[in-house]
XYZ file of C-alpha atoms in Angstrom:
564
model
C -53.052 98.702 89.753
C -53.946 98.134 86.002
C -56.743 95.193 85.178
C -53.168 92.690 83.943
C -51.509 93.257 87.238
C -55.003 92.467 89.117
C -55.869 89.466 86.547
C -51.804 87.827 87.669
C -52.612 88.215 91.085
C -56.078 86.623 91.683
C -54.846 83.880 89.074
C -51.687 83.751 91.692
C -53.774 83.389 94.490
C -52.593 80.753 97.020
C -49.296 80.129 95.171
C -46.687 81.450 97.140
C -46.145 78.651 99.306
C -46.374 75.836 97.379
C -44.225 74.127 95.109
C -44.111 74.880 91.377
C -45.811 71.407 89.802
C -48.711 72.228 92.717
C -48.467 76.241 91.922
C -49.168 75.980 88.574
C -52.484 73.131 89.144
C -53.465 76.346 91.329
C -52.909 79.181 88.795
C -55.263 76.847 86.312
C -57.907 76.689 88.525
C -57.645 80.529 89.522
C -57.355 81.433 85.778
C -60.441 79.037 84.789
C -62.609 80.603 87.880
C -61.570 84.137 86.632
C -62.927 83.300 83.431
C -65.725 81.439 84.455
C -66.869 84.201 86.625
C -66.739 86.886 84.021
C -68.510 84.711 81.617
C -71.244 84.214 84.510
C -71.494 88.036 84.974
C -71.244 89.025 81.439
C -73.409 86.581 79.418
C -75.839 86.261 82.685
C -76.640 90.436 82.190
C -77.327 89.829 77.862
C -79.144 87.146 78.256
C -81.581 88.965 81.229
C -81.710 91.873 78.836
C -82.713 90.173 75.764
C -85.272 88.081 77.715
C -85.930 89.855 81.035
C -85.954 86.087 82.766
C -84.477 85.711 86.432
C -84.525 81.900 85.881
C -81.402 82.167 84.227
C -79.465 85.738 85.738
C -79.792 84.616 89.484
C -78.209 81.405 88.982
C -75.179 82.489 86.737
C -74.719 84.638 89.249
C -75.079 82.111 92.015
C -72.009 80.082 89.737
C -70.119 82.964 89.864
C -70.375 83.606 93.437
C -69.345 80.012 94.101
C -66.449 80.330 92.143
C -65.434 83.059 93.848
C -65.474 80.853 96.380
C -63.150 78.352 94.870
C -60.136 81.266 94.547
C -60.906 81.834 98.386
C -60.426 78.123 99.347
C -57.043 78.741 96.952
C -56.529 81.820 98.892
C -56.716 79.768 102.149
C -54.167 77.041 100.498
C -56.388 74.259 100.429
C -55.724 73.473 96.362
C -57.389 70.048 96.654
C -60.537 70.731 97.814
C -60.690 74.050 95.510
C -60.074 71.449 92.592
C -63.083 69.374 93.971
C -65.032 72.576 94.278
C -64.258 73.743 90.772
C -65.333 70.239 88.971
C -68.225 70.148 91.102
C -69.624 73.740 90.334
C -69.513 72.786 86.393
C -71.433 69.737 86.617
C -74.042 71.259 88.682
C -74.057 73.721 86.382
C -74.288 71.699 83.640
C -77.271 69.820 85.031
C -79.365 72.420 85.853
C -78.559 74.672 82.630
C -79.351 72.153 80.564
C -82.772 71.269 82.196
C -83.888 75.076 82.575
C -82.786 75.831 78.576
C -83.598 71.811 77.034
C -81.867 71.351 73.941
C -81.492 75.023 73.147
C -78.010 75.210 73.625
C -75.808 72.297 73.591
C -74.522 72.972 77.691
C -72.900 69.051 77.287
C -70.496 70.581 74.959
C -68.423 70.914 78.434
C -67.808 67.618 78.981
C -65.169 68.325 76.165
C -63.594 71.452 79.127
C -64.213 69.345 82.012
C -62.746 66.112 80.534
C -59.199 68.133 80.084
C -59.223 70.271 83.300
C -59.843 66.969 85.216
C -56.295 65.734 83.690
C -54.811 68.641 84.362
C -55.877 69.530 88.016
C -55.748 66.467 89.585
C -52.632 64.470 90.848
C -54.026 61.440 91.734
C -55.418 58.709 89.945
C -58.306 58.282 92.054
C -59.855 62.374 92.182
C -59.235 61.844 88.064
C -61.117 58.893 87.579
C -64.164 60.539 89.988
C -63.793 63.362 88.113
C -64.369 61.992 84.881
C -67.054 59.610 86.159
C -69.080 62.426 87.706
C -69.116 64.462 84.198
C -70.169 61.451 82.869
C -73.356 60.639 84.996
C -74.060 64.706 84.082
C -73.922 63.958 80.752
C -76.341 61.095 80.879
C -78.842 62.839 83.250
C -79.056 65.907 80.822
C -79.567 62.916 78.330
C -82.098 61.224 80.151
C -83.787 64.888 80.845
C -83.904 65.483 76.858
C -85.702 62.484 76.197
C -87.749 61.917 78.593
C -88.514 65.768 79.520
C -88.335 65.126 83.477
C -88.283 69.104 83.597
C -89.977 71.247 81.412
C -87.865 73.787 79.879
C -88.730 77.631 80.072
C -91.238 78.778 77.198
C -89.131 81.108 75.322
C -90.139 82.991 72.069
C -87.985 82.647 68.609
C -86.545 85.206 68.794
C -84.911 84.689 72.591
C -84.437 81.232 72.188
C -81.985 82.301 69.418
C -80.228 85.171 71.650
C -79.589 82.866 73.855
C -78.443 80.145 71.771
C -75.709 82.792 70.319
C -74.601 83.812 73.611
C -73.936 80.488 75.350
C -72.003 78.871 72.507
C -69.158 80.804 72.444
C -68.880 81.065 76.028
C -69.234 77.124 76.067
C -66.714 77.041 72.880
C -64.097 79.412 74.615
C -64.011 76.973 77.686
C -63.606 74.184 75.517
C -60.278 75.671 73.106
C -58.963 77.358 76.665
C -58.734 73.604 77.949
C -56.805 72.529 74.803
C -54.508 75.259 74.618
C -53.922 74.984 77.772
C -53.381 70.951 77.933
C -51.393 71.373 74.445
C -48.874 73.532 76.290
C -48.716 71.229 79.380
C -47.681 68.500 76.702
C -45.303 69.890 74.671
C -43.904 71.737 78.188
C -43.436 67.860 78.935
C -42.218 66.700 76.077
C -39.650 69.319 76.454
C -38.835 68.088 79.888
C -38.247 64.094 78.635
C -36.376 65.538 75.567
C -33.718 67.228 77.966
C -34.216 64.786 80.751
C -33.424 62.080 77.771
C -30.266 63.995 76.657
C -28.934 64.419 79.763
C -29.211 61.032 80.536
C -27.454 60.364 77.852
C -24.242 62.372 78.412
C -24.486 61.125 81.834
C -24.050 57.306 80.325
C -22.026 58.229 77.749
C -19.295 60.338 80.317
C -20.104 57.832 82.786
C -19.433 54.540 80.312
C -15.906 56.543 79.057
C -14.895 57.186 82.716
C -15.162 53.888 83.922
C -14.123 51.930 80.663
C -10.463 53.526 80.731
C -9.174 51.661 84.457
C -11.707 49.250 83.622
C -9.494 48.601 80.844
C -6.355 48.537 82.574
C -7.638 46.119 84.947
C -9.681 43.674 82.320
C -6.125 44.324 80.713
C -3.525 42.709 83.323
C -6.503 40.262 84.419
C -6.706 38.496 80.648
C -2.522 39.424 80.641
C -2.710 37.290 84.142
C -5.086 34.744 82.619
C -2.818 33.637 79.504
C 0.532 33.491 81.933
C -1.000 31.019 84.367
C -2.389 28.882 81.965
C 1.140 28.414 80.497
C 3.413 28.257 82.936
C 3.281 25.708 85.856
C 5.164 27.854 88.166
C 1.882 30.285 88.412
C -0.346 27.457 89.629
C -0.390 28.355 93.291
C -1.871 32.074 92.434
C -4.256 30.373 89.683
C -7.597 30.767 91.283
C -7.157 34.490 92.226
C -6.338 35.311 88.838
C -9.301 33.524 87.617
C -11.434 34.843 90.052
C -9.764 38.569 89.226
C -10.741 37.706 85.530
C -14.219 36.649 86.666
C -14.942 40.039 88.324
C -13.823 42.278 85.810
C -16.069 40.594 83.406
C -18.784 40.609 85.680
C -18.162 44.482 86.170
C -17.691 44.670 82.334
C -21.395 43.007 81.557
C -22.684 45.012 83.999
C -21.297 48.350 82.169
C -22.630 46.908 78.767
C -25.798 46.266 79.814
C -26.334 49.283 81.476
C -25.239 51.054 77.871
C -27.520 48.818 75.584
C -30.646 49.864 77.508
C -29.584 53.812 77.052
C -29.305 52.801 73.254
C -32.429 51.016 73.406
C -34.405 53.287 74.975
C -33.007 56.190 72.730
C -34.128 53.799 69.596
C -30.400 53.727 68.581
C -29.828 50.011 68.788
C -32.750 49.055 66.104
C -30.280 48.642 63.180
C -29.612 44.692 62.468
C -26.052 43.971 61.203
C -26.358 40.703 59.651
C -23.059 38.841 59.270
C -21.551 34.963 58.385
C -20.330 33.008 61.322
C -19.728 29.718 63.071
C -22.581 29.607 65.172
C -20.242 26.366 67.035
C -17.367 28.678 67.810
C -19.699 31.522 68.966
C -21.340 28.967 71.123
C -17.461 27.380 72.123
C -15.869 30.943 72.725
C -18.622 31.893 74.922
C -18.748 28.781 77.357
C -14.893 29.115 77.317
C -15.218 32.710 78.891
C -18.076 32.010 81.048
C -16.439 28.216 82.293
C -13.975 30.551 84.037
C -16.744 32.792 86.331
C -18.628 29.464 86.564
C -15.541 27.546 87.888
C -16.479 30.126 91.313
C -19.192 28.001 91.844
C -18.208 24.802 90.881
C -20.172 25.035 87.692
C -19.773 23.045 84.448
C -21.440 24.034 81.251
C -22.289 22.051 78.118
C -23.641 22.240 74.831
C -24.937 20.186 73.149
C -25.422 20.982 69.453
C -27.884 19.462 66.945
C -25.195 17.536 64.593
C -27.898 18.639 61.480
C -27.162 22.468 62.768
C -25.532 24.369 59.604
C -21.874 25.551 60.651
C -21.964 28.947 59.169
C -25.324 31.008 59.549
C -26.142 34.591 58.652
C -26.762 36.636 61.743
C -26.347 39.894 63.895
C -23.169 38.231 65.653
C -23.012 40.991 67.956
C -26.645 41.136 69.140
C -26.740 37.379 69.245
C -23.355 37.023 71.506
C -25.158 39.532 74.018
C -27.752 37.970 74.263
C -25.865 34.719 74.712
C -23.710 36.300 77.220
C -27.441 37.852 79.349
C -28.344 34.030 79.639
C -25.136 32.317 80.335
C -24.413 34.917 83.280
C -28.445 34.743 84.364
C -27.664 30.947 84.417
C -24.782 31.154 86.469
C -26.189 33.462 89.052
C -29.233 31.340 89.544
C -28.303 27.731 89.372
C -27.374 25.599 92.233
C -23.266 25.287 93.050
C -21.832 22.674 91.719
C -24.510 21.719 89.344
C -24.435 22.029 85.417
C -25.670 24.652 82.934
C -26.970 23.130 79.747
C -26.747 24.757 75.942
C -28.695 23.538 73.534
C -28.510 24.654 69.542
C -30.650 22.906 66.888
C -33.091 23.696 63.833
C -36.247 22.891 62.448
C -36.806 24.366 58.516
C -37.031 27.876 58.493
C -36.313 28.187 62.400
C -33.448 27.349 64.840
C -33.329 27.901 68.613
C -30.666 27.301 71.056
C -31.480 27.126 75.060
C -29.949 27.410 78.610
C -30.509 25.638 81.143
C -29.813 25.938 84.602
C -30.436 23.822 87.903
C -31.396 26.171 90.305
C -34.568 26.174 92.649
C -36.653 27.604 89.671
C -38.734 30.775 88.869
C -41.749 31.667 90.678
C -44.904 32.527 89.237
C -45.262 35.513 90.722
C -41.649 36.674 88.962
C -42.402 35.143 85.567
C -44.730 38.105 85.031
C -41.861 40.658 85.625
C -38.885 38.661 84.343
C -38.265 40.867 81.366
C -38.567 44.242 83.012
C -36.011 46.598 83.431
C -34.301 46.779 87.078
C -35.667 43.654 88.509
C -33.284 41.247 89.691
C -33.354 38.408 91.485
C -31.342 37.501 94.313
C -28.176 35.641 93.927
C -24.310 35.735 94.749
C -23.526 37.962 91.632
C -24.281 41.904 91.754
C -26.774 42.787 88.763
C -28.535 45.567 87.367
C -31.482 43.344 86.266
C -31.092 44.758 82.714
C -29.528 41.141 81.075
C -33.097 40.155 80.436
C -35.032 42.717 79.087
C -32.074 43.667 76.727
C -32.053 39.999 75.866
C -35.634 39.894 74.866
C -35.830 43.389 72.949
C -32.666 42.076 70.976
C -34.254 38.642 70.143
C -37.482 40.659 69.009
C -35.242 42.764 66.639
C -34.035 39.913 65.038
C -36.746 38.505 64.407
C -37.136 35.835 66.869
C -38.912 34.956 70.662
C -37.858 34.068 73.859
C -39.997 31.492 76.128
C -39.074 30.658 79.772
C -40.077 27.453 81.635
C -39.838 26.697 85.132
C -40.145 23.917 87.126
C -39.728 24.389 91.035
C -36.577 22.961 92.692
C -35.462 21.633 89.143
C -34.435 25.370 87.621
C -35.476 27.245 84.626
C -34.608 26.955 80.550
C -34.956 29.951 78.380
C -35.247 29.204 74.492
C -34.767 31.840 71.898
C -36.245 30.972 68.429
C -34.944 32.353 65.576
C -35.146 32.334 61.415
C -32.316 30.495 60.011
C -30.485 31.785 57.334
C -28.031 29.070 56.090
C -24.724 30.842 55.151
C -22.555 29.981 51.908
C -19.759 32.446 52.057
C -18.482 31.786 55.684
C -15.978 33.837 57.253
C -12.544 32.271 58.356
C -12.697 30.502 61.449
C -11.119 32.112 64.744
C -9.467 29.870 67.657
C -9.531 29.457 70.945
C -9.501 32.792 72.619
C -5.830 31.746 73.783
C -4.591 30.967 70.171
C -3.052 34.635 68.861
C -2.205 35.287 65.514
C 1.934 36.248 65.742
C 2.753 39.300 63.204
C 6.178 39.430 63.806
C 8.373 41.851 62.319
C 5.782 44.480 62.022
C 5.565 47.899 64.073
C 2.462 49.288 65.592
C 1.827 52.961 67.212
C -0.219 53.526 69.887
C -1.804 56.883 70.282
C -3.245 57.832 73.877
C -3.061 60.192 76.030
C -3.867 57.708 78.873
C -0.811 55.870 80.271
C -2.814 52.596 81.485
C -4.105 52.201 78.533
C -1.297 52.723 76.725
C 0.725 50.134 78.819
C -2.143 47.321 78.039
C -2.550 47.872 75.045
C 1.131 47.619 74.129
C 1.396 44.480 75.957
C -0.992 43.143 73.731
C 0.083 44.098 70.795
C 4.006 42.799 72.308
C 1.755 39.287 72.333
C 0.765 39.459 68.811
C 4.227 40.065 67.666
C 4.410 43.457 67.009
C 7.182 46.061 68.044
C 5.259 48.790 69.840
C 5.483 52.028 70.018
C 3.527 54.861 72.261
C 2.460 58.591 71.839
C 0.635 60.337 74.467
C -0.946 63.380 72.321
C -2.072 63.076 68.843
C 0.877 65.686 67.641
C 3.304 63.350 68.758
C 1.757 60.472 67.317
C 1.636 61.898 63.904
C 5.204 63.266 64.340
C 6.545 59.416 65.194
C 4.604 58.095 62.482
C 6.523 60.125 60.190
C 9.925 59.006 61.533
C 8.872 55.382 62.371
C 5.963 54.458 59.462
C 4.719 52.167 60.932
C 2.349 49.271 59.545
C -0.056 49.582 62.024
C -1.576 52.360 64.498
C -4.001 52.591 66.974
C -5.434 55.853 68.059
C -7.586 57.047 71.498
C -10.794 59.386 70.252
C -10.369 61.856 73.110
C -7.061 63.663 73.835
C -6.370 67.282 74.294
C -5.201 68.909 72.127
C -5.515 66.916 68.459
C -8.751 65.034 68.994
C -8.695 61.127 67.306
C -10.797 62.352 64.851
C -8.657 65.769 63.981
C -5.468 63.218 64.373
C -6.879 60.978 61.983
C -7.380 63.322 59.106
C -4.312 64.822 59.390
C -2.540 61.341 59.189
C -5.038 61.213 55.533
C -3.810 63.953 54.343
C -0.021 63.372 54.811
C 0.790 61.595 51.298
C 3.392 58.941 53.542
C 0.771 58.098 56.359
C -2.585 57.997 54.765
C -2.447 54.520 53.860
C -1.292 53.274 56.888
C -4.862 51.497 58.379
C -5.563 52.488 61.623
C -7.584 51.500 64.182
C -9.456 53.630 66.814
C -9.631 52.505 70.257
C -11.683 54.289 72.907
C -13.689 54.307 76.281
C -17.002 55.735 74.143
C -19.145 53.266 72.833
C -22.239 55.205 71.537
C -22.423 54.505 67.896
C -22.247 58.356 67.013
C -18.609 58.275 68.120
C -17.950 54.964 66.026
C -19.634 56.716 63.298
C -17.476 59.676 63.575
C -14.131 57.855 63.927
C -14.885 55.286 61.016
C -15.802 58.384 58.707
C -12.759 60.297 59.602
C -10.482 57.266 58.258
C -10.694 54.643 60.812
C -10.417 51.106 59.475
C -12.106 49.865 62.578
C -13.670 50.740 66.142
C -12.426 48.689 69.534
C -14.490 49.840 72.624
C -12.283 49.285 75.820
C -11.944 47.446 77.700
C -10.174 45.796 75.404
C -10.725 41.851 75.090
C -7.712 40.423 73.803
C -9.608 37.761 71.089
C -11.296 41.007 69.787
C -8.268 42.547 69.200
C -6.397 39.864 67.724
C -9.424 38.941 65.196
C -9.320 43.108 64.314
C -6.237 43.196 63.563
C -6.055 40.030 61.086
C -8.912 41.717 59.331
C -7.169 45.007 58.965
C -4.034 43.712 58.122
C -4.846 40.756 55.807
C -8.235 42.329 53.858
């Protein structure tokens, strides 16, 4: 056995049964005893050459017979109290160098190797706060020895004191750059951990979010499909509530799925861009109690706003960012208010600021869960399944644009959140949008539909049969490009993954046909991470739709494609 096979297995010792995070704590302590003893041994034998005083051999080799002990404690698998051993050796060590030797040698310099062996051997908070505490209190006794010279160091001539000095150091130096090495490479071994962790996370919500969006979008689909029928025909009345209620859910579920993606992009710092835009802020407000009037009707629950008649119509905003986080407290207010009682919005501005609030009657906030209102994962208990993620994305999205949230409470009465915000006072407002019932009709016109998915390719051409077009469906991109060549179309809408012809590949072959490539088109898909938007829009895409797909959305889309 050569001295590298012998050095792996004593720095192995006691590893063989325990789990790898625990294993390698164990090799660390092994491989800082192995060096520790050889330093012991080696530097113990110059220094009783060059000054022929036992004072200083018998104990380094006392340390390294106790850390020989610490690999046998290892040996006997009993990590933790090998750990405890190891720590303890060095700051006896420390001590009693230091008050043999006096300032000769700077022996404190391995508070620096103890400080980083304590973080990296111990699992607990507690042993690492001892830790460190201990080589503190040796670090202020060797202090307190220096000044006040409690122990008198050994006489020692020039010449020694200086052989010693030189042969200490660089033991005392190699201890200290083997503990940053070796906590350097535990960091960036865990920073390569969270950097795959984090990316697999990510394809996990990003498969996760497509896979569910396509039926979610065949049910959201026939729900809103549902929704317009039995609010205009009488003979639907007696099914009315269920559809409602079916409409309800499927936003529910489809607030639930956004949220759930807006903390990914938050948390991968891919939601910090601010898309500033000029809008009604009374329609916003109007659309959104329309939509949320119908979950609220479940419960017997009105809602009202109430805006500031001084309130500019058309402000400059992230519309986007702002309707989330209108649609986190609308939903919070409905899940936590009383039945039958009344939400409250409330818009106005004061100079350079405006706010709006919501406020709900329910039995309140308590204390206790104001402190841990905005984090991630807590939720409250209500009729409504959440993910407790409509708050913290609320707040993190208010703080990007500038603004603050504030929550009061009152017990028994319910709670009012108020988001303040800088105004910006729009003069180039965009056109204003209707009801989310009122479609734009474009009839006469022909529309394509490119998806391989059948559902969605059945909704989405019922919508567009609702807006007047003439529809027709491909189910690869091959085909799609083929009909648009007999059919031209004036409009087509295009899926970003199908076999075969990706949306993206279908797209730029539909450029570079001289007869197609001004025909806007507008991608429509399950993925919602910007990078595919990005991707689609550069490829030729006049505009992005993330299914499901809300019928308002679409009909606003497609009046900006067609009529800008």
């Amino acid at each position: 056995m050569n001295i590298g096979q012998l050095f792996h297995r004593v720095v192995n010792t006691g590893t063989s049964r325990q789990e790898e995070s625990l294993a390698k704590v164990t090799r660390m302590v092994n491989t800082f005893s192995v060096i520790t003893i050889a330093l012991c041994l080696l530097f113990g034998a110059f220094i009783y050459l060059g000054t022929g005083k036992l004072d200083l051999l018998i104990p380094a080799y006392i340390e390294a017979g106790l850390f020989l002990g610490v690999l046998l404690l290892n040996a006997a698998n009993k990590p933790v109290l090998a750990s405890i051993a190891f720590v303890a050796i060095n700051n006896v060590a420390i001590v009693y160098f230091s008050a043999v030797m006096g300032m000769l040698t700077e022996v404190h310099l391995l508070f620096l190797f103890l400080l980083g062996a304590s973080l990296m051997i111990f699992r607990t908070r507690t042993l690492v706060v001892a830790s460190i505490v201990v080589a503190v209190v040796s670090v202020i006794a060797c202090e307190i020895n220096y000044y006040h010279a409690l122990i008198t160091p050994m006489e020692m001539g020039h010449d020694q004191q200086f052989l010693i000095r030189w042969i200490t150091l660089p033991a005392i130096l190699l201890l200290d750059v083997a503990t940053i090495f070796l906590y350097v490479r535990k960091l960036k071994t865990l920073n390569t951990k969270l950097t795959k962790a984090t990316d697999e996370k990510t394809i996990f919500v990003r498969e996760t979010s497509h896979e569910i969006r396509n039926p979610l979008n065949a049910i959201y689909g026939i729900s809103q499909d549902l929704m317009m029928k039995v609010h205009k025909e009488e003979r639907y009345n007696d099914i009315r509530p269920e559809i409602e209620h079916l409409y309800s859910a499927t936003h529910n579920v489809l607030q639930i799925i956004n949220n759930v993606l807006a903390i990914s992009k938050i948390e991968d710092g891919a939601a910090h861009a601010i898309h500033p835009e000029s809008f009604n802020i009374r329609e916003l407000i109007s659309d959104k109690i329309i939509v949320y009037q119908y979950i609220a009707d479940l419960r017997g629950i009105k809602i009202r706003a109430d805006i500031a008649e001084d309130m500019p119509c058309y402000i400059l905003a992230d519309k986007n960012k702002l309707a989330q986080v209108l649609n986190n407290l609308l939903f919070n207010a409905i899940k936590f208010t009383r039945t039958n009682s009344l939400i409250s919005v409330g818009v106005s501005h004061e100079g350079s600021q405006w706010q709006f609030l919501v406020k709900d009657q329910g039995q309140g906030i308590p204390d206790a869960d104001l402190v841990t209102l905005f984090t991630p994962f807590k939720s409250g208990k209500s009729d409504f399944e959440g993910t407790g993620l409509g708050l913290p994305i609320t707040k993190k999205y208010v703080e990007m644009m500038g603004g603050k949230i504030t929550v009061t409470s009152i017990p028994e009465e319910g709670a009012t959140f108020i988001v303040r915000l800088p105004l910006t006072v729009s003069e180039a407002p965009s056109p204003a949008q209707g009801g989310w019932m009122e479609l734009t009709l474009h009839k006469g016109l022909k529309s394509l539909v490119i998806d391989d998915n059948e559902m969605s390719q059945v909704v989405l051409s019922n919508f567009l049969r609702r807006l007047g077009f003439t529809t027709m469906v491909a189910g690869s991109g091959a085909e799609g490009i083929n009909k648009a060549m007999d059919e031209k179309p004036d409009l087509i809408f295009i899926d970003s993954y199908m076999p075969g012809l990706s949306g993206k590949d279908t797209l730029q072959k539909l450029g570079d046909i001289p007869a197609l490539k001004n025909i806007p088109v507008i991608a429509v898909s399950g993925d919602a991470f910007q990078e595919s938007i990005d991707d689609m829009l550069g490829a030729g895409a006049r505009e992005y739709i993330s299914k499901p797909i809300d019928l308002k959305l679409l009909n606003n889309t497609v009046n900006k494609v067609l009529f800008q």
